[in-house]
Each structure stands twice: as C-alpha cells, then as structure tokens.
Amino acid sequence: MPDTARRAEEPAGARYGNRPTMKDVAARAGVGLKTVSRVVNGEPGVTPETERRVQEAIEALGFRRNDSARVLRKGRTSSIGLVLEDLADPFYGPLSRAVEEVARAHGTLLFNGSSAEDPEREQELALALCARRVDGLVVIPAGDDHRYLEPEIKAGVATVFVDRPPGRIEADVVLSDNYGGARSGVAHLIAHGHRRIGFIGDMPRIHTAAERLRGYRAAMEDAGIPVAESWMSLGATDPERVRRAAEEMLSGPHPVTAIFTGNNRVTVTVIRVLAEHPRRVALVGFDDLELADLLKPGVTVVAQDAAALGRTAAERLFRRLDGSPPAPERIELPTRLITRGSGELPPAD
Amino acid sequence: MPDTARRAEEPAGARYGNRPTMKDVAARAGVGLKTVSRVVNGEPGVTPETERRVQEAIEALGFRRNDSARVLRKGRTSSIGLVLEDLADPFYGPLSRAVEEVARAHGTLLFNGSSAEDPEREQELALALCARRVDGLVVIPAGDDHRYLEPEIKAGVATVFVDRPPGRIEADVVLSDNYGGARSGVAHLIAHGHRRIGFIGDMPRIHTAAERLRGYRAAMEDAGIPVAESWMSLGATDPERVRRAAEEMLSGPHPVTAIFTGNNRVTVTVIRVLAEHPRRVALVGFDDLELADLLKPGVTVVAQDAAALGRTAAERLFRRLDGSPPAPERIELPTRLITRGSGELPPAD
C-alpha cells in the first residue's frame, strides 16, 4: 500500500494530535523554543547557521505555523466574510471574484456563504462569521433589520452592505442605481411607441425589486401613461410564477406590447415565454446575460457592473480596516442601457 | 449624529478591545465566571433564576462567545476550504452552492478562493487555509503535484479533489466522465455524417482538457477517421485565442464541417464565430449553457452535473471527518448528451 494511502486511513482520533509542534522543531534542531519562534516569525537575533538548522528541522518534520493561535494574540484574523444571496446565481460570480481579488491584495482569506433570501439564515451566517472573528463582513442582505450586527460593528467588525441597503442601522452600502436604470429602460420602451408595458419583478420586500418598480412607475408617469394594476407582477422568481405572470399580461383584450423584467432570473424565463408567443413583444431586462447578444432578437438590457459593486464594497471595507474609518456612506454606481434589438421592437398592434 | 454612526467611527485601535468578556457578564449578573461559562455552553447545574440573570447580562452587554478560543481547545474549527479555479465561472456556481449546502447541514462554514489556474496560487491558498486549521479541503487543482499537502493530510485535514485529480499523492477525487462524454459527443457528430471534425479545448496540462481530447481521438479512431493535426487546437480559453483557432479550422481548401468544443468558455466564443460564418457548421459543446436551448439552432451539449460533483465531494469529505475514513477512491459521474439542433446539422458540403 502506498505511504499516502496508509496515512489517509489513520483513524479520525489522530486528528491534529500528530501535528509537529515548535517544541518538536526545537528538539530536532537542538535549539531553544525561543529560537524557533524567532525563525518562524522572522524576528532578528538568530545566526545564519542556526536559522539553517531550524529551517531543516521545519522541513523534515513538516512543521506549519498555527495561525489560529496568532489570531488570538493579535486580534486580527486576516479573514473576511461574504454573505451572498445565492452562490449559484451568475450575478454574484463576478461580484464574489472582485471581493476575493481585493481581499487577496490585502493578504486576507474569504469566507463565503449564502442566505437563500432567508433573513434568519442571513443572521445565522453573519453571526457565525463574527463568532469566528472575521475582521469584516460584506453583506448582501436578505432581511430588513440589521440591529443584530450592532454589537459586532461596535466591537470593530468592519461591515459593508452591497446590492441592497441595511435595515435600521447606519453602515456603508454600495448599490447600483436601480431606480434610474429601470426608469431609463422603461423610457426606452416608451420611446419606441409602447404604452401598455408590463413589469415582472422579484418579491416587493427586496430593495432592488421595489426600486426598479419605482423606476418603472416614474417612467410611465413621466410619459403621462396611467398604469393598470394587471401590468405589474412582483413575487418569487421561480420559472412557474414568472411564466404565469407573463402569460396573464399577454392575454385578454388589451395585452401588454412590451415587458420590463426586474432581474436576470425573470428575464431568462420571459425570453422563453416570448419565444413561444405568437405576437411580437418587446423586452428590456434588468441585468445582462451571457448569451443575450446571440439570441434573435438580441436582448436589450440595463446592465449592472457586478464586479465594480464587489470591488467598491471590498475596498471600502479595507479602508475602514486600514486605519481611519470613514463615516458610513451610500455609494451608488450607474447602470448602462445596452440596445440589442428586443427593446427596439415597435408595438405589434 | 445617530448612535450607530458614532460607533462606526470609533478609531481602529479600539478593535476587539471593547468586546464584552465573560468576566463582564459575570460582574453584571453578580455570579461567578464558571456559572457564566455553564450558561454559555449549555451545561447543567444552574438554577433557572440564575440563568435568567446571566442571559439578561449577556443581552445587555451584547456578549458573544468567541469560537476561535473554542477551536484551539477542541481541535476542530467547523470550517472547510474550497479551492476553485475561478469564482466567476458559471460552472463553479452550482458546484460551490452544493458544497455549501452539505457544509451547512454539518454546521460548518465555508472558505472560498480561486487559483486562477495558477499552481502556485493554488498551493498558497490551500496552505493558508490549512494554517487557519480548516477541518477539510475540497480542491479543484490547478497544479499537478500535490505532495505539498501530504503533511496536512497526515495531520488530519480531510482532503477531496473534484473536477480534476490530484498529482503525485493518493486522495479522494470526484470527476465527470470527461473521456466518455467527449467520445459520445464526437460520435454523435460522426453519426450525422461528419468526418472533418475540429476539437478546440483548454490548455493540455489541464486534466479535463486532455481527457476530452482523448475522447475525441477515440471516437475518430472508432470510426476509422484519420485526424489531421490542424483539426486540434488546445490552449488558453480567452476569446481571441479561441476565435483564431476556430477561424483557422474553418478556412482553407478542406475546412472542418463540425466543431467539438472542450468547455463552456470555448463554446461561448465558437457560437459567436459560427453566427458570423457564411457556411453552416455543426457544433457540440462540453458543459451546458444557460440560454443554449434558445439559440437558433439550439446548442447540443455534453452536460456535466456540477451540483452533483460538489455534493459528492463534500459528502465524501464529511464521511472522512465523521469517523471511519474510507480508503482514497476515484468516483466518476456520468455526463449527458442533450440534443438541441446544432449537433444534428449535416455537413454543409
């Protein structure tokens, strides 16, 4: 049996017990514990010859410094937590990666977890990360009351919210211009002759969904178009719910001639519904999609810069950690209308 | 100024220093330290009235247990590390989420980071996680020599590789059937009349790229088709390189009539090239894509189950942690051919 296989099969009880310690290194190198500590921590006062002996012992024993012990001594863990809504949502991929890149540049590791849009799970995860003594938190909130984080923020956990603002506490937040982006997307449909425009969005308690609906309403009001209740549908973004909502708006004697979709999950389903629909219906979606330009017609979108959201939030967090914490601020990033065909279709009737 | 804002502006020097301690709780509740410890750790021997007083003091002071200290005492950190290739690649989204779900079911937090296909960065990240005393690692390797992990595995860090096998050590690995999947995808193109079939894949040192090329070669050999060197192109998956490779295969007196793409990044670019190409060219891609069914023609793919890869790897890891570690094993998950149109096009000439 190969050596490694035997090792891997050692009973679980052996865990950690057989890690070589500084004492083992000191014994093998024939030096004192303090000397090993000096070498490991790069402190002066060791001759090159002694350092070589200690390094050889470290190598031979496979000794590794235990950062958890350092953490307790130094107070900083060089780790931060990122609380996402859903690790599998493609919108959060570039955001996570941007946070990771900034963390890496600061020699910091990243904890990652998702709330699955459940406020209790968000709180459980955020507090578990605080109990692990992360230096900071980047949070995409699922809930609307973050007073549970006050003792942590008071104790020094740098906290930045992103994508959605915190509830009932003051803290940094980095947002896209959800209101302005939706308003410009809907105005674009109006400019192409549409008046009966539907809006399908996420659950109304989610900040981004509410803001985008507000942008829709503002654009309609700007154009003097009264909005029918049946044109607006907010709820979960599962395909069944979204499909039903779209089909309802598209049926009856006065169907909508265009739809504005409130996020990437909604857009994907509405594209499918429209592909099967007999009439031509215009579409503008919030969030870009990877193959949106290759569909026929290409999908016109209001794009957010997910990487910029993550980068800005992480930089803000490290600015807070690096010395002079600024007063809590709300930072809003612009969105961009990308025209590709679906949003420029005229009304079918 | 609101209370929270003032707190957030406290100087960085105050970090951790002002966290309430068990001693503070004991003083406020008028009980001994041991009593507070019993309440915090849910141990017996405290009257309901005393427990109430302690809980009130905990609440009033905002006291939270410090898990780092527990970690040092207990040897387990209830955290695992996930070393990905790229946090932003949509393939890793469902994989990460599946690992997170299994970890969550075991009350374990997840560290996440990416190697960006750099073996040194993989090692740096994996060892940083070990220094943080994670209980286990799920690794998508970028490098081909993992002997650097031997001391960690020996010391008890449960380690499972996923998507690609480890190099020069024995350890659990969960893979897709890359060889069989590619072979069936190329055989599908041959069955639709193609003989001049191109293969565009990732860098040859990446296991999955090499295995899929092997599957391509096997399918061609099965059909008795000699393969021209100019039909195979392996390298980085950036759009410029892939575009050049595709355009070369599609030009000259004997262009390929079909292309097999080695992963989702390659497929996305080849779809763009074919959309602009004057002749009809068949395409089968490895990995599914979100809107692949809505393109015209729909994109035929060999789909992997990314969530199953993550789930299987994480379950294996916790089986290893939960007592009787099994002998290292290689687990291979099947792929699935999904026909949508692009792979069923006959040759243009």
XYZ file of C-alpha atoms in Angstrom:
698
model
C 0.000 0.000 0.000
C 1.443 3.396 -0.869
C 2.550 5.542 2.012
C -0.053 8.238 1.437
C -2.961 5.810 1.384
C -1.936 4.439 4.774
C -1.732 7.942 6.153
C -5.134 8.869 4.828
C -6.620 5.885 6.613
C -5.395 6.790 10.033
C -8.293 6.934 12.490
C -10.053 10.257 12.968
C -8.935 10.305 16.592
C -5.414 11.075 15.410
C -6.521 14.434 14.028
C -4.289 17.342 14.990
C -2.685 15.236 17.688
C 0.247 14.350 15.462
C 0.963 17.776 14.020
C 4.592 18.622 14.776
C 4.931 21.461 17.277
C 7.573 24.164 17.765
C 8.872 22.020 20.614
C 9.487 19.139 18.163
C 11.343 21.531 15.865
C 13.436 22.858 18.754
C 14.357 19.317 19.864
C 15.357 18.229 16.370
C 17.374 21.371 15.673
C 18.968 21.255 19.123
C 17.982 24.843 19.935
C 15.646 26.545 22.391
C 11.942 27.222 21.804
C 12.502 30.985 21.642
C 14.987 30.491 18.780
C 12.434 28.503 16.778
C 9.839 31.185 17.451
C 12.254 33.859 16.194
C 12.863 31.967 12.944
C 9.187 31.199 12.370
C 8.156 34.806 12.956
C 11.093 36.315 11.045
C 12.486 38.102 14.105
C 16.185 39.091 14.373
C 18.804 37.618 16.715
C 19.472 34.244 15.062
C 22.754 33.362 13.324
C 22.518 32.140 9.706
C 23.852 28.717 10.740
C 21.203 28.306 13.479
C 18.479 29.531 11.147
C 19.536 26.895 8.600
C 19.329 24.139 11.235
C 15.876 25.298 12.316
C 14.668 25.512 8.705
C 15.930 21.972 8.049
C 14.062 20.701 11.107
C 10.907 22.533 9.987
C 11.206 20.947 6.557
C 11.961 17.453 7.866
C 9.041 17.475 10.310
C 6.590 19.258 8.018
C 6.021 21.885 10.702
C 3.482 24.621 9.899
C 2.699 27.697 11.921
C -0.776 27.694 13.512
C -2.485 30.915 12.502
C -5.399 30.402 14.927
C -3.050 30.939 17.835
C -1.665 34.088 16.193
C -5.216 35.280 15.696
C -5.927 35.143 19.414
C -2.741 37.025 20.191
C -3.035 39.704 17.508
C -6.767 40.337 17.434
C -6.910 40.272 13.621
C -7.708 37.108 11.693
C -6.967 38.339 8.137
C -10.251 36.830 7.080
C -13.462 38.474 5.937
C -16.927 37.070 5.369
C -19.073 37.496 2.272
C -22.775 36.812 2.809
C -24.390 36.304 -0.591
C -27.950 35.643 -1.574
C -27.165 32.633 -3.773
C -23.703 31.239 -4.627
C -25.147 29.771 -7.839
C -26.679 32.993 -9.255
C -24.414 34.131 -12.137
C -24.815 37.774 -10.994
C -22.846 37.002 -7.823
C -19.943 35.239 -9.595
C -18.113 38.379 -10.774
C -19.079 40.165 -7.532
C -17.517 37.399 -5.383
C -14.451 37.267 -7.539
C -13.930 41.038 -7.238
C -14.215 40.837 -3.435
C -11.727 37.952 -3.463
C -9.219 39.905 -5.561
C -9.279 42.871 -3.170
C -9.049 40.538 -0.147
C -6.120 38.709 -1.730
C -4.290 42.002 -2.319
C -4.630 42.555 1.450
C -3.411 39.039 2.337
C -6.884 38.160 3.555
C -8.935 34.981 3.138
C -12.595 34.957 2.212
C -15.448 33.081 3.896
C -18.414 32.691 1.586
C -21.977 31.673 2.250
C -25.490 32.331 1.066
C -28.734 33.285 2.757
C -31.054 31.817 0.107
C -33.150 35.003 0.590
C -33.956 33.928 4.174
C -33.402 36.710 6.794
C -32.869 34.167 9.596
C -30.267 32.301 7.608
C -28.530 35.612 6.818
C -28.350 36.442 10.532
C -27.195 32.948 11.483
C -24.439 33.073 8.860
C -23.301 36.637 9.657
C -23.122 35.891 13.391
C -21.333 32.591 12.826
C -18.720 34.513 10.843
C -18.433 37.090 13.647
C -18.038 34.300 16.213
C -15.163 33.121 14.020
C -13.763 36.651 14.461
C -13.664 37.771 10.846
C -12.159 41.249 10.534
C -15.015 42.389 8.346
C -18.223 41.466 6.586
C -19.537 42.217 3.111
C -23.267 41.521 3.243
C -25.923 41.260 0.573
C -28.828 41.481 2.982
C -31.871 39.217 2.793
C -33.556 40.804 5.823
C -34.525 44.379 6.636
C -33.405 44.658 10.261
C -29.673 44.533 10.946
C -29.625 45.728 14.529
C -28.343 42.257 15.369
C -24.998 43.394 13.908
C -24.684 46.490 16.110
C -22.653 44.791 18.888
C -20.315 43.360 16.222
C -19.833 46.707 14.468
C -19.285 48.320 17.866
C -16.670 45.656 18.637
C -14.848 46.591 15.442
C -16.107 44.252 12.690
C -15.913 46.424 9.570
C -19.227 45.956 7.786
C -20.206 46.989 4.271
C -23.511 46.183 2.614
C -23.731 45.717 -1.122
C -26.518 45.381 -3.704
C -29.151 46.229 -1.069
C -29.056 48.631 1.915
C -29.086 47.514 5.561
C -32.194 47.993 7.677
C -32.386 50.051 10.895
C -28.633 50.604 11.231
C -26.210 53.072 9.665
C -23.478 51.390 7.652
C -21.672 51.655 4.330
C -23.660 50.460 1.366
C -22.744 50.136 -2.323
C -25.713 49.974 -4.679
C -26.494 50.104 -8.368
C -28.766 52.926 -9.494
C -31.729 50.565 -9.597
C -34.327 53.313 -9.780
C -32.584 55.300 -12.529
C -31.682 52.164 -14.511
C -35.241 50.840 -14.572
C -36.603 54.300 -15.366
C -34.314 54.637 -18.398
C -35.113 51.094 -19.593
C -38.854 51.706 -19.449
C -38.470 55.161 -21.035
C -36.633 53.394 -23.870
C -39.687 51.162 -24.499
C -41.984 54.208 -24.377
C -39.733 55.987 -26.899
C -40.271 53.028 -29.242
C -44.030 53.545 -29.180
C -45.136 51.300 -26.291
C -47.804 52.393 -23.809
C -49.064 49.059 -22.417
C -45.844 47.922 -20.704
C -45.701 45.118 -18.138
C -43.294 44.902 -15.179
C -42.315 41.498 -13.709
C -40.044 41.669 -10.689
C -38.774 39.919 -7.590
C -40.507 39.936 -4.182
C -41.520 43.501 -3.197
C -39.736 43.286 0.176
C -36.413 43.100 -1.703
C -34.971 46.597 -2.036
C -33.800 46.205 -5.640
C -37.207 44.897 -6.734
C -39.013 47.819 -5.083
C -36.588 50.388 -6.511
C -36.884 49.015 -10.027
C -40.682 49.070 -9.755
C -40.419 52.694 -8.614
C -38.326 53.432 -11.721
C -40.970 51.786 -13.913
C -43.722 53.872 -12.328
C -41.716 57.079 -12.716
C -41.052 56.478 -16.416
C -44.738 55.769 -17.023
C -45.724 58.882 -15.086
C -43.169 60.997 -16.976
C -44.938 59.949 -20.188
C -48.403 60.517 -18.729
C -49.362 56.824 -19.047
C -51.738 55.546 -16.343
C -50.567 52.130 -15.100
C -53.061 49.254 -14.835
C -52.621 47.021 -11.757
C -52.614 43.963 -14.021
C -49.414 45.184 -15.698
C -47.338 44.788 -12.548
C -46.384 41.460 -11.016
C -43.924 41.039 -8.147
C -43.104 37.721 -6.493
C -40.686 34.815 -6.345
C -38.504 34.401 -9.418
C -39.117 30.675 -9.937
C -39.934 29.900 -13.591
C -43.526 28.779 -12.877
C -44.529 32.034 -11.159
C -42.831 34.227 -13.767
C -44.322 32.257 -16.667
C -47.834 32.620 -15.244
C -47.328 36.357 -14.717
C -46.096 36.877 -18.281
C -48.861 34.787 -19.820
C -51.528 36.747 -17.931
C -50.192 40.103 -19.125
C -50.020 38.807 -22.677
C -53.630 37.544 -22.743
C -57.013 39.276 -22.661
C -58.406 42.024 -24.894
C -55.657 44.553 -24.046
C -52.415 42.627 -23.683
C -49.134 44.423 -22.962
C -46.967 45.052 -26.042
C -43.709 45.178 -24.071
C -42.327 43.738 -20.818
C -39.672 45.129 -18.484
C -38.132 42.317 -16.422
C -36.775 43.119 -12.959
C -33.710 40.826 -12.865
C -31.744 38.139 -14.714
C -33.751 35.205 -13.279
C -37.009 36.785 -14.514
C -35.551 37.710 -17.905
C -34.460 34.136 -18.669
C -37.994 32.826 -18.180
C -39.697 35.689 -20.057
C -37.376 35.117 -23.044
C -38.680 31.521 -23.102
C -42.316 32.653 -22.913
C -41.839 35.212 -25.696
C -40.068 32.661 -27.919
C -43.300 30.632 -27.926
C -45.662 33.604 -28.120
C -47.455 34.213 -31.470
C -47.238 38.017 -31.287
C -44.037 40.092 -31.304
C -43.458 41.569 -27.842
C -40.666 43.988 -26.908
C -38.422 43.219 -23.921
C -35.912 45.109 -21.798
C -34.325 43.207 -18.911
C -32.500 44.397 -15.798
C -29.048 42.636 -15.593
C -27.024 41.390 -18.537
C -26.950 37.716 -19.599
C -24.025 35.871 -21.144
C -25.594 34.929 -24.498
C -28.104 37.815 -24.689
C -26.461 39.243 -27.821
C -26.752 35.959 -29.746
C -30.487 35.455 -29.354
C -32.786 36.599 -32.173
C -33.600 39.349 -31.452
C -30.703 40.223 -29.147
C -31.911 41.099 -25.661
C -31.739 44.777 -24.713
C -30.702 45.113 -21.077
C -29.992 47.558 -18.288
C -26.608 46.201 -17.184
C -25.144 46.491 -13.706
C -21.391 46.244 -13.130
C -21.339 43.333 -10.659
C -17.538 43.328 -10.420
C -17.483 47.072 -9.645
C -20.070 46.545 -6.885
C -17.895 43.866 -5.262
C -14.656 45.770 -5.723
C -16.051 49.044 -4.369
C -17.559 47.319 -1.334
C -14.348 45.417 -0.547
C -12.162 48.496 -0.980
C -14.451 50.414 1.328
C -14.147 47.604 3.888
C -10.350 47.609 3.823
C -10.266 51.412 4.012
C -12.307 51.000 7.182
C -9.883 48.336 8.477
C -6.727 50.170 7.455
C -6.895 52.946 9.986
C -9.207 55.911 9.629
C -12.725 54.536 9.254
C -14.809 56.958 7.225
C -18.377 57.928 8.189
C -20.935 55.450 6.808
C -21.744 56.306 3.233
C -24.151 55.299 0.480
C -22.347 54.806 -2.837
C -24.405 54.417 -5.994
C -22.959 53.018 -9.217
C -24.501 53.840 -12.610
C -26.182 51.258 -14.836
C -25.875 51.079 -18.616
C -28.560 50.542 -21.248
C -27.327 48.101 -23.928
C -29.568 48.032 -27.012
C -29.601 44.769 -28.991
C -32.975 44.502 -30.712
C -35.632 43.221 -28.284
C -36.132 46.644 -26.706
C -36.372 48.424 -30.059
C -39.272 46.363 -31.466
C -42.345 48.544 -32.121
C -45.752 47.522 -30.689
C -47.328 44.598 -32.564
C -50.762 46.215 -32.976
C -25.463 62.145 14.935
C -27.204 58.793 15.315
C -25.762 56.393 17.809
C -24.705 53.817 15.220
C -22.784 56.303 13.121
C -20.759 57.395 16.139
C -19.945 53.778 16.933
C -18.867 53.058 13.398
C -16.438 55.966 13.548
C -14.547 54.757 16.573
C -10.831 54.549 15.803
C -9.439 51.280 14.503
C -7.331 50.991 17.652
C -10.478 50.142 19.577
C -10.951 46.913 17.603
C -11.724 43.839 19.711
C -10.565 45.731 22.814
C -14.102 46.665 23.721
C -15.788 43.341 23.168
C -17.548 42.359 26.411
C -15.982 39.338 28.068
C -17.402 36.539 30.222
C -15.947 38.432 33.179
C -18.066 41.475 32.303
C -21.139 39.246 32.114
C -20.311 37.642 35.472
C -19.849 41.043 37.129
C -23.117 42.412 35.772
C -25.101 39.288 36.697
C -23.447 39.083 40.118
C -22.374 35.454 39.599
C -19.083 33.590 39.221
C -17.223 33.061 35.938
C -17.909 29.316 35.997
C -21.656 29.989 36.152
C -21.485 32.192 33.049
C -19.440 29.521 31.274
C -22.098 26.897 32.160
C -24.896 29.045 30.729
C -22.968 29.932 27.571
C -22.054 26.316 26.889
C -25.474 24.901 27.838
C -24.082 22.847 30.719
C -26.256 21.779 33.675
C -26.031 22.969 37.293
C -27.547 26.467 37.027
C -30.924 27.414 38.553
C -33.498 28.943 36.169
C -33.373 32.248 38.073
C -29.564 32.477 37.784
C -29.698 31.500 34.128
C -32.214 34.309 33.526
C -29.893 36.848 35.206
C -26.941 35.667 33.132
C -28.968 35.778 29.908
C -30.082 39.327 30.710
C -26.484 40.391 31.282
C -25.438 38.719 28.005
C -28.190 40.570 26.163
C -27.494 43.925 27.823
C -23.768 43.762 27.102
C -24.060 42.228 23.643
C -21.742 39.390 24.704
C -20.898 36.771 22.048
C -18.961 33.559 22.512
C -15.529 33.562 20.823
C -15.330 30.482 18.631
C -11.598 30.910 17.933
C -10.831 30.072 21.538
C -13.076 27.000 21.351
C -11.277 25.979 18.193
C -7.930 25.858 19.952
C -9.385 23.806 22.784
C -11.366 21.339 20.660
C -9.083 20.842 17.671
C -11.910 21.185 15.164
C -12.810 24.506 13.565
C -16.066 23.528 11.837
C -14.769 25.222 8.728
C -13.698 23.771 5.396
C -11.923 25.335 2.447
C -12.992 25.210 -1.181
C -10.228 25.984 -3.675
C -11.834 26.811 -7.006
C -10.329 27.671 -10.348
C -12.432 30.817 -10.889
C -15.215 32.128 -8.635
C -16.769 33.886 -11.654
C -17.012 30.838 -13.971
C -20.700 29.818 -14.095
C -19.695 26.131 -13.946
C -18.442 26.588 -10.382
C -21.576 28.389 -9.118
C -23.758 25.282 -8.668
C -20.700 23.282 -7.516
C -19.909 25.830 -4.756
C -23.518 26.026 -3.710
C -23.749 22.235 -3.397
C -20.601 22.143 -1.213
C -22.083 24.937 0.900
C -25.365 23.055 1.388
C -23.582 19.927 2.620
C -21.294 22.005 4.866
C -24.278 23.863 6.282
C -26.010 20.574 7.102
C -22.888 19.745 9.148
C -22.847 23.128 10.905
C -19.677 24.034 9.031
C -18.603 27.297 7.409
C -17.019 27.520 4.004
C -13.851 29.362 2.966
C -13.763 30.032 -0.746
C -10.967 31.119 -3.020
C -9.703 30.686 -6.545
C -6.400 29.720 -8.078
C -6.951 31.455 -11.434
C -5.358 28.334 -12.991
C -2.027 29.156 -11.284
C -0.453 26.174 -9.434
C 1.481 28.475 -7.072
C -1.622 30.385 -6.166
C -3.452 27.093 -5.547
C -0.719 25.982 -3.142
C -0.570 29.348 -1.408
C -4.344 29.322 -0.911
C -4.571 25.681 0.218
C -1.757 26.126 2.756
C -3.201 29.415 4.018
C -6.448 27.531 4.662
C -4.547 24.750 6.467
C -2.718 27.341 8.589
C -6.186 28.573 9.515
C -6.862 24.985 10.653
C -9.754 24.124 8.361
C -11.070 20.621 9.087
C -11.001 19.752 5.411
C -10.328 20.913 1.874
C -12.222 20.469 -1.364
C -9.756 21.287 -4.125
C -10.136 21.836 -7.853
C -6.441 21.551 -8.606
C -4.606 23.905 -10.925
C -1.249 22.170 -10.461
C -0.142 18.572 -10.960
C 1.963 17.985 -7.834
C 0.148 17.932 -4.510
C 2.866 16.479 -2.315
C 2.838 19.839 -0.524
C -0.443 18.682 1.075
C 0.960 15.423 2.477
C 1.884 16.843 5.912
C -1.587 18.383 6.158
C -3.372 15.170 5.198
C -1.170 13.291 7.641
C -2.093 15.786 10.343
C -5.751 15.050 9.690
C -7.010 17.598 7.159
C -9.647 15.666 5.188
C -8.924 16.377 1.525
C -11.069 15.651 -1.505
C -10.262 16.696 -5.053
C -13.003 17.444 -7.529
C -13.238 18.068 -11.292
C -9.563 17.124 -11.732
C -7.390 14.509 -9.985
C -4.508 15.342 -7.641
C -0.917 14.800 -8.756
C 1.629 12.527 -7.043
C -0.498 11.817 -3.960
C -3.327 9.402 -3.242
C -6.550 11.119 -2.259
C -10.270 11.044 -2.942
C -11.284 12.512 -6.260
C -14.717 13.089 -7.830
C -14.674 13.529 -11.596
C -17.044 13.708 -14.526
C -16.607 11.064 -17.194
C -14.721 13.535 -19.382
C -13.328 10.900 -21.724
C -16.636 9.072 -22.238
C -18.623 12.281 -22.547
C -16.389 13.742 -25.252
C -16.268 10.412 -27.057
C -20.083 10.205 -27.212
C -20.368 13.848 -28.311
C -17.920 13.372 -31.192
C -19.520 10.025 -32.120
C -22.814 11.938 -32.347
C -21.301 14.309 -34.932
C -19.874 11.360 -36.876
C -23.309 9.691 -36.828
C -24.678 12.825 -38.511
C -22.280 12.442 -41.416
C -19.262 14.492 -40.325
C -15.683 13.338 -40.921
C -13.701 16.584 -40.755
C -14.357 17.484 -37.112
C -12.357 20.075 -35.171
C -11.573 19.996 -31.445
C -10.925 23.236 -29.526
C -10.011 22.752 -25.879
C -8.350 24.242 -22.816
C -4.612 24.029 -22.043
C -3.330 20.441 -22.457
C -1.831 20.327 -18.944
C -5.377 20.545 -17.532
C -6.672 17.032 -16.877
C -10.192 17.655 -18.183
C -8.851 19.162 -21.421
C -6.548 16.188 -22.009
C -9.276 13.645 -21.209
C -11.763 15.276 -23.552
C -9.155 15.343 -26.331
C -8.571 11.639 -25.669
C -12.332 11.060 -26.047
C -12.306 12.954 -29.355
C -9.401 10.862 -30.647
C -11.094 7.619 -29.571
C -14.354 8.467 -31.339
C -12.470 9.342 -34.542
C -10.459 6.133 -34.317
C -13.611 4.074 -33.667
C -14.953 5.437 -36.976
C -11.655 4.877 -38.798
C -11.161 8.603 -39.468
C -7.525 9.759 -39.505
C -7.194 13.026 -37.587
C -5.305 15.971 -39.141
C -3.127 17.945 -36.716
C -4.774 21.156 -37.920
C -8.136 19.952 -36.558
C -6.987 20.053 -32.936
C -6.288 23.228 -31.007
C -5.575 23.343 -27.253
C -4.687 26.480 -25.337
C -5.987 29.301 -23.164
C -9.734 29.864 -23.345
C -9.624 33.626 -23.892
C -11.925 34.704 -26.746
C -9.066 35.900 -29.015
C -7.211 32.561 -28.964
C -10.378 30.511 -29.428
C -11.628 32.748 -32.244
C -8.327 32.400 -34.113
C -8.370 28.622 -33.673
C -11.929 28.327 -34.987
C -11.314 30.617 -37.940
C -8.241 28.614 -38.962
C -10.116 25.305 -38.934
C -12.931 26.858 -40.929
C -10.664 28.222 -43.672
C -8.502 26.642 -46.384
C -9.453 24.108 -49.056
C -10.630 21.433 -46.590
C -12.347 23.204 -43.691
C -13.910 21.247 -40.848
C -17.684 20.772 -41.120
C -18.213 20.375 -37.369
C -16.524 21.528 -34.152
C -16.431 19.886 -30.726
C -15.686 22.488 -28.020
C -13.891 21.382 -24.867
C -15.654 23.554 -22.256
C -18.245 26.286 -21.686
C -15.761 29.175 -22.150
C -14.724 27.810 -25.553
C -18.299 27.083 -26.623
C -19.448 30.656 -25.994
C -16.801 32.055 -28.331
C -17.286 29.402 -31.033
C -21.041 30.112 -31.068
C -20.150 33.743 -31.854
C -17.749 32.723 -34.642
C -20.289 30.353 -36.213
C -23.053 33.005 -36.034
C -20.942 35.164 -38.394
C -19.712 32.285 -40.583
C -21.189 32.006 -44.118
C -21.344 28.175 -44.114
C -23.448 26.005 -41.797
C -21.178 24.256 -39.264
C -22.287 21.679 -36.691
C -21.358 22.152 -33.012
C -21.361 20.019 -29.883
C -20.048 21.630 -26.692
C -18.832 20.152 -23.417
C -20.779 21.779 -20.483
C -24.297 23.164 -20.659
C -25.023 26.903 -21.002
C -28.000 28.748 -19.561
C -29.578 30.000 -22.807
C -28.258 27.217 -25.086
C -31.776 25.978 -25.870
C -32.966 29.405 -27.063
C -30.293 29.995 -29.692
C -31.067 29.168 -33.333
C -30.097 26.383 -33.713
C -30.174 25.267 -30.095
C -26.744 24.165 -28.891
C -26.233 20.417 -28.453
C -24.082 19.778 -25.373
C -22.447 17.103 -23.255
C -23.680 18.256 -19.843
C -21.921 17.662 -16.545
C -23.831 17.744 -13.272
C -21.827 20.434 -11.462
C -24.033 20.298 -8.362
C -23.592 16.513 -8.102
C -19.805 16.922 -8.346
C -19.824 19.399 -5.447
C -22.288 17.407 -3.360
C -20.475 14.102 -3.843
C -17.101 15.649 -2.971
C -18.449 17.378 0.151
C -20.270 14.253 1.354
C -17.102 12.254 0.875
C -15.200 14.848 2.905
C -17.638 14.717 5.817
C -17.676 10.925 5.732
C -13.922 11.171 6.160
C -14.347 13.636 9.050
C -17.188 11.784 10.734
C -15.201 8.843 11.995
C -14.147 5.982 9.760
C -12.160 7.494 6.894
C -12.510 5.302 3.805
C -9.580 4.390 1.576
C -8.945 7.041 -1.118
C -11.246 6.479 -4.039
C -11.850 7.783 -7.555
C -15.529 8.462 -8.193
C -16.672 9.172 -11.726
C -20.040 10.750 -12.527
C -21.730 10.247 -15.891
C -22.309 13.043 -18.415
C -25.437 13.502 -20.515
C -25.764 14.322 -24.217
C -28.536 16.901 -24.772
C -29.501 17.296 -28.441
C -30.911 20.682 -29.461
C -30.098 21.176 -33.128
C -26.508 22.378 -33.573
C -25.091 18.863 -33.239
C -27.596 17.356 -35.669
C -26.789 19.606 -38.639
C -25.429 17.594 -41.601
C -22.149 18.617 -43.272
C -22.505 21.709 -45.483
C -20.706 20.223 -48.481
